[in-house]
Amino acid sequence: MSERWGLIIEETDGLGDRKSMSANVLEDFTGTREEAMARLEAHARAYRPQHPANSSHSRLYRTADGFLLISKGSMRSYGSRFSLAELLYDSVEAEEAEKAARKAEKERRAAEKAEAKAAKRAEREARRRG
């Protein structure tokens, strides 16, 4: 069964006292969980983190829902977490679906109005002939 997945990275961002964690979608993927996990692993293995600039040692771990890359720098270690998440809702898709539904309703009402107008015209024409 194909499902939609987000291949997510969470990593240390910034320097000094301004360090924080940021999350980004590496890729939207449609397929099985196993296929998505394999794709996520390929991302994790190929990933080169921004910090540390000169990593002396990196280790990639498998977790229950993805991977954890620990990169050792000269002063400290930095983490990059790769997670697999099933896509349940997308606000852009929901908005597009709502627009499409409104457009379809507007077209349906216009068709009903045109049909009623045509029926009225046919009725007047029948009375005029008859």
PDB file of C-alpha atoms in Angstrom:
ATOM      1  CA  MET A   1       0.000   0.000   0.000  1.00  0.00           C
ATOM      2  CA  SER A   2       1.482   3.336  -1.051  1.00  0.00           C
ATOM      3  CA  GLU A   3       1.434   6.150   1.436  1.00  0.00           C
ATOM      4  CA  ARG A   4       2.816   9.658   1.431  1.00  0.00           C
ATOM      5  CA  TRP A   5       5.850  10.335   3.570  1.00  0.00           C
ATOM      6  CA  GLY A   6       7.914  13.294   4.618  1.00  0.00           C
ATOM      7  CA  LEU A   7      11.637  12.647   4.831  1.00  0.00           C
ATOM      8  CA  ILE A   8      12.592  15.075   7.586  1.00  0.00           C
ATOM      9  CA  ILE A   9      15.902  16.397   8.882  1.00  0.00           C
ATOM     10  CA  GLU A  10      16.289  18.134  12.227  1.00  0.00           C
ATOM     11  CA  GLU A  11      19.707  19.576  12.883  1.00  0.00           C
ATOM     12  CA  THR A  12      21.701  22.030  14.916  1.00  0.00           C
ATOM     13  CA  ASP A  13      21.523  25.453  13.343  1.00  0.00           C
ATOM     14  CA  GLY A  14      23.453  28.631  14.184  1.00  0.00           C
ATOM     15  CA  LEU A  15      26.582  29.305  16.185  1.00  0.00           C
ATOM     16  CA  GLY A  16      27.494  30.192  19.738  1.00  0.00           C
ATOM     17  CA  ASP A  17      24.599  31.285  21.928  1.00  0.00           C
ATOM     18  CA  ARG A  18      22.319  31.380  18.905  1.00  0.00           C
ATOM     19  CA  LYS A  19      22.236  27.626  18.360  1.00  0.00           C
ATOM     20  CA  SER A  20      18.846  26.006  17.855  1.00  0.00           C
ATOM     21  CA  MET A  21      17.293  23.044  16.148  1.00  0.00           C
ATOM     22  CA  SER A  22      15.680  23.493  12.746  1.00  0.00           C
ATOM     23  CA  ALA A  23      13.506  21.028  10.867  1.00  0.00           C
ATOM     24  CA  ASN A  24      13.181  20.760   7.093  1.00  0.00           C
ATOM     25  CA  VAL A  25      11.584  18.380   4.629  1.00  0.00           C
ATOM     26  CA  LEU A  26      14.283  16.764   2.524  1.00  0.00           C
ATOM     27  CA  GLU A  27      11.767  15.152   0.203  1.00  0.00           C
ATOM     28  CA  ASP A  28       8.108  14.225  -0.131  1.00  0.00           C
ATOM     29  CA  PHE A  29       7.905  10.544  -1.019  1.00  0.00           C
ATOM     30  CA  THR A  30       5.065   8.266  -2.100  1.00  0.00           C
ATOM     31  CA  GLY A  31       5.520   4.542  -1.564  1.00  0.00           C
ATOM     32  CA  THR A  32       5.667   1.921   1.144  1.00  0.00           C
ATOM     33  CA  ARG A  33       7.221   2.576   4.544  1.00  0.00           C
ATOM     34  CA  GLU A  34      10.131   0.309   3.638  1.00  0.00           C
ATOM     35  CA  GLU A  35      10.775   2.204   0.383  1.00  0.00           C
ATOM     36  CA  ALA A  36      10.578   5.536   2.201  1.00  0.00           C
ATOM     37  CA  MET A  37      12.979   4.311   4.903  1.00  0.00           C
ATOM     38  CA  ALA A  38      15.469   3.170   2.233  1.00  0.00           C
ATOM     39  CA  ARG A  39      15.245   6.576   0.568  1.00  0.00           C
ATOM     40  CA  LEU A  40      15.755   8.297   3.936  1.00  0.00           C
ATOM     41  CA  GLU A  41      18.832   6.155   4.593  1.00  0.00           C
ATOM     42  CA  ALA A  42      20.298   7.232   1.237  1.00  0.00           C
ATOM     43  CA  HIS A  43      19.787  10.876   2.273  1.00  0.00           C
ATOM     44  CA  ALA A  44      21.381  10.254   5.682  1.00  0.00           C
ATOM     45  CA  ARG A  45      24.422   8.503   4.217  1.00  0.00           C
ATOM     46  CA  ALA A  46      25.032  11.238   1.620  1.00  0.00           C
ATOM     47  CA  TYR A  47      24.337  14.189   3.944  1.00  0.00           C
ATOM     48  CA  ARG A  48      27.151  16.589   4.817  1.00  0.00           C
ATOM     49  CA  PRO A  49      26.071  18.800   7.732  1.00  0.00           C
ATOM     50  CA  GLN A  50      26.840  22.508   7.873  1.00  0.00           C
ATOM     51  CA  HIS A  51      28.254  22.071  11.402  1.00  0.00           C
ATOM     52  CA  PRO A  52      30.915  21.213  12.233  1.00  0.00           C
ATOM     53  CA  ALA A  53      32.798  22.673   9.291  1.00  0.00           C
ATOM     54  CA  ASN A  54      35.621  20.159   9.685  1.00  0.00           C
ATOM     55  CA  SER A  55      34.226  16.978  11.156  1.00  0.00           C
ATOM     56  CA  SER A  56      36.863  14.677  12.574  1.00  0.00           C
ATOM     57  CA  HIS A  57      34.495  11.736  13.031  1.00  0.00           C
ATOM     58  CA  SER A  58      30.921  10.908  12.045  1.00  0.00           C
ATOM     59  CA  ARG A  59      28.647   8.076  13.121  1.00  0.00           C
ATOM     60  CA  LEU A  60      25.290   7.144  11.597  1.00  0.00           C
ATOM     61  CA  TYR A  61      22.803   5.324  13.841  1.00  0.00           C
ATOM     62  CA  ARG A  62      19.474   3.709  12.953  1.00  0.00           C
ATOM     63  CA  THR A  63      16.576   4.627  15.242  1.00  0.00           C
ATOM     64  CA  ALA A  64      12.995   3.359  15.381  1.00  0.00           C
ATOM     65  CA  ASP A  65      11.770   6.031  12.953  1.00  0.00           C
ATOM     66  CA  GLY A  66      14.918   6.980  11.046  1.00  0.00           C
ATOM     67  CA  PHE A  67      18.582   7.775  11.558  1.00  0.00           C
ATOM     68  CA  LEU A  68      20.826   9.901  13.748  1.00  0.00           C
ATOM     69  CA  LEU A  69      24.092  11.333  12.413  1.00  0.00           C
ATOM     70  CA  ILE A  70      26.552  12.510  15.069  1.00  0.00           C
ATOM     71  CA  SER A  71      29.434  14.579  13.714  1.00  0.00           C
ATOM     72  CA  LYS A  72      32.318  15.375  16.034  1.00  0.00           C
ATOM     73  CA  GLY A  73      33.933  18.780  15.658  1.00  0.00           C
ATOM     74  CA  SER A  74      37.007  20.247  17.322  1.00  0.00           C
ATOM     75  CA  MET A  75      34.999  21.699  20.230  1.00  0.00           C
ATOM     76  CA  ARG A  76      31.768  19.680  20.358  1.00  0.00           C
ATOM     77  CA  SER A  77      29.518  17.225  18.573  1.00  0.00           C
ATOM     78  CA  TYR A  78      26.538  18.123  16.392  1.00  0.00           C
ATOM     79  CA  GLY A  79      23.491  16.027  15.650  1.00  0.00           C
ATOM     80  CA  SER A  80      21.366  15.575  12.557  1.00  0.00           C
ATOM     81  CA  ARG A  81      18.199  13.523  13.020  1.00  0.00           C
ATOM     82  CA  PHE A  82      16.573  11.992   9.932  1.00  0.00           C
ATOM     83  CA  SER A  83      12.958  10.997  10.547  1.00  0.00           C
ATOM     84  CA  LEU A  84      10.263   9.348   8.516  1.00  0.00           C
ATOM     85  CA  ALA A  85       6.816  10.867   9.005  1.00  0.00           C
ATOM     86  CA  GLU A  86       3.535   9.913   7.345  1.00  0.00           C
ATOM     87  CA  LEU A  87       1.876  12.922   5.711  1.00  0.00           C
ATOM     88  CA  LEU A  88      -1.619  13.345   7.173  1.00  0.00           C
ATOM     89  CA  TYR A  89      -2.493  16.908   6.146  1.00  0.00           C
ATOM     90  CA  ASP A  90      -1.159  19.544   3.751  1.00  0.00           C
ATOM     91  CA  SER A  91      -2.658  23.031   4.039  1.00  0.00           C
ATOM     92  CA  VAL A  92      -1.875  23.891   0.402  1.00  0.00           C
ATOM     93  CA  GLU A  93      -3.611  20.745  -0.854  1.00  0.00           C
ATOM     94  CA  ALA A  94      -6.577  21.403   1.447  1.00  0.00           C
ATOM     95  CA  GLU A  95      -6.873  24.962   0.141  1.00  0.00           C
ATOM     96  CA  GLU A  96      -6.699  23.758  -3.475  1.00  0.00           C
ATOM     97  CA  ALA A  97      -9.356  21.123  -2.788  1.00  0.00           C
ATOM     98  CA  GLU A  98     -11.584  23.774  -1.181  1.00  0.00           C
ATOM     99  CA  LYS A  99     -11.128  26.084  -4.191  1.00  0.00           C
ATOM    100  CA  ALA A 100     -11.941  23.214  -6.564  1.00  0.00           C
ATOM    101  CA  ALA A 101     -15.080  22.378  -4.553  1.00  0.00           C
ATOM    102  CA  ARG A 102     -16.208  26.026  -4.606  1.00  0.00           C
ATOM    103  CA  LYS A 103     -15.588  26.210  -8.366  1.00  0.00           C
ATOM    104  CA  ALA A 104     -17.518  22.968  -8.973  1.00  0.00           C
ATOM    105  CA  GLU A 105     -20.431  24.270  -6.856  1.00  0.00           C
ATOM    106  CA  LYS A 106     -20.421  27.566  -8.759  1.00  0.00           C
ATOM    107  CA  GLU A 107     -20.430  25.693 -12.095  1.00  0.00           C
ATOM    108  CA  ARG A 108     -23.257  23.418 -10.866  1.00  0.00           C
ATOM    109  CA  ARG A 109     -25.372  26.415  -9.871  1.00  0.00           C
ATOM    110  CA  ALA A 110     -24.642  28.146 -13.194  1.00  0.00           C
ATOM    111  CA  ALA A 111     -25.666  24.986 -15.074  1.00  0.00           C
ATOM    112  CA  GLU A 112     -28.907  24.729 -13.061  1.00  0.00           C
ATOM    113  CA  LYS A 113     -29.640  28.400 -13.734  1.00  0.00           C
ATOM    114  CA  ALA A 114     -28.953  27.971 -17.454  1.00  0.00           C
ATOM    115  CA  GLU A 115     -31.155  24.869 -17.538  1.00  0.00           C
ATOM    116  CA  ALA A 116     -34.020  26.691 -15.794  1.00  0.00           C
ATOM    117  CA  LYS A 117     -33.614  29.637 -18.151  1.00  0.00           C
ATOM    118  CA  ALA A 118     -33.676  27.330 -21.189  1.00  0.00           C
ATOM    119  CA  ALA A 119     -36.795  25.551 -19.867  1.00  0.00           C
ATOM    120  CA  LYS A 120     -38.531  28.888 -19.321  1.00  0.00           C
ATOM    121  CA  ARG A 121     -37.566  30.000 -22.831  1.00  0.00           C
ATOM    122  CA  ALA A 122     -38.875  26.717 -24.290  1.00  0.00           C
ATOM    123  CA  GLU A 123     -42.133  27.125 -22.348  1.00  0.00           C
ATOM    124  CA  ARG A 124     -42.633  30.685 -23.653  1.00  0.00           C
ATOM    125  CA  GLU A 125     -41.824  29.502 -27.194  1.00  0.00           C
ATOM    126  CA  ALA A 126     -44.358  26.634 -26.872  1.00  0.00           C
ATOM    127  CA  ARG A 127     -47.065  29.070 -25.675  1.00  0.00           C
ATOM    128  CA  ARG A 128     -46.317  31.449 -28.498  1.00  0.00           C
ATOM    129  CA  ARG A 129     -46.661  28.673 -31.082  1.00  0.00           C
ATOM    130  CA  GLY A 130     -49.593  27.017 -29.549  1.00  0.00           C
TER     131      GLY A 130
END
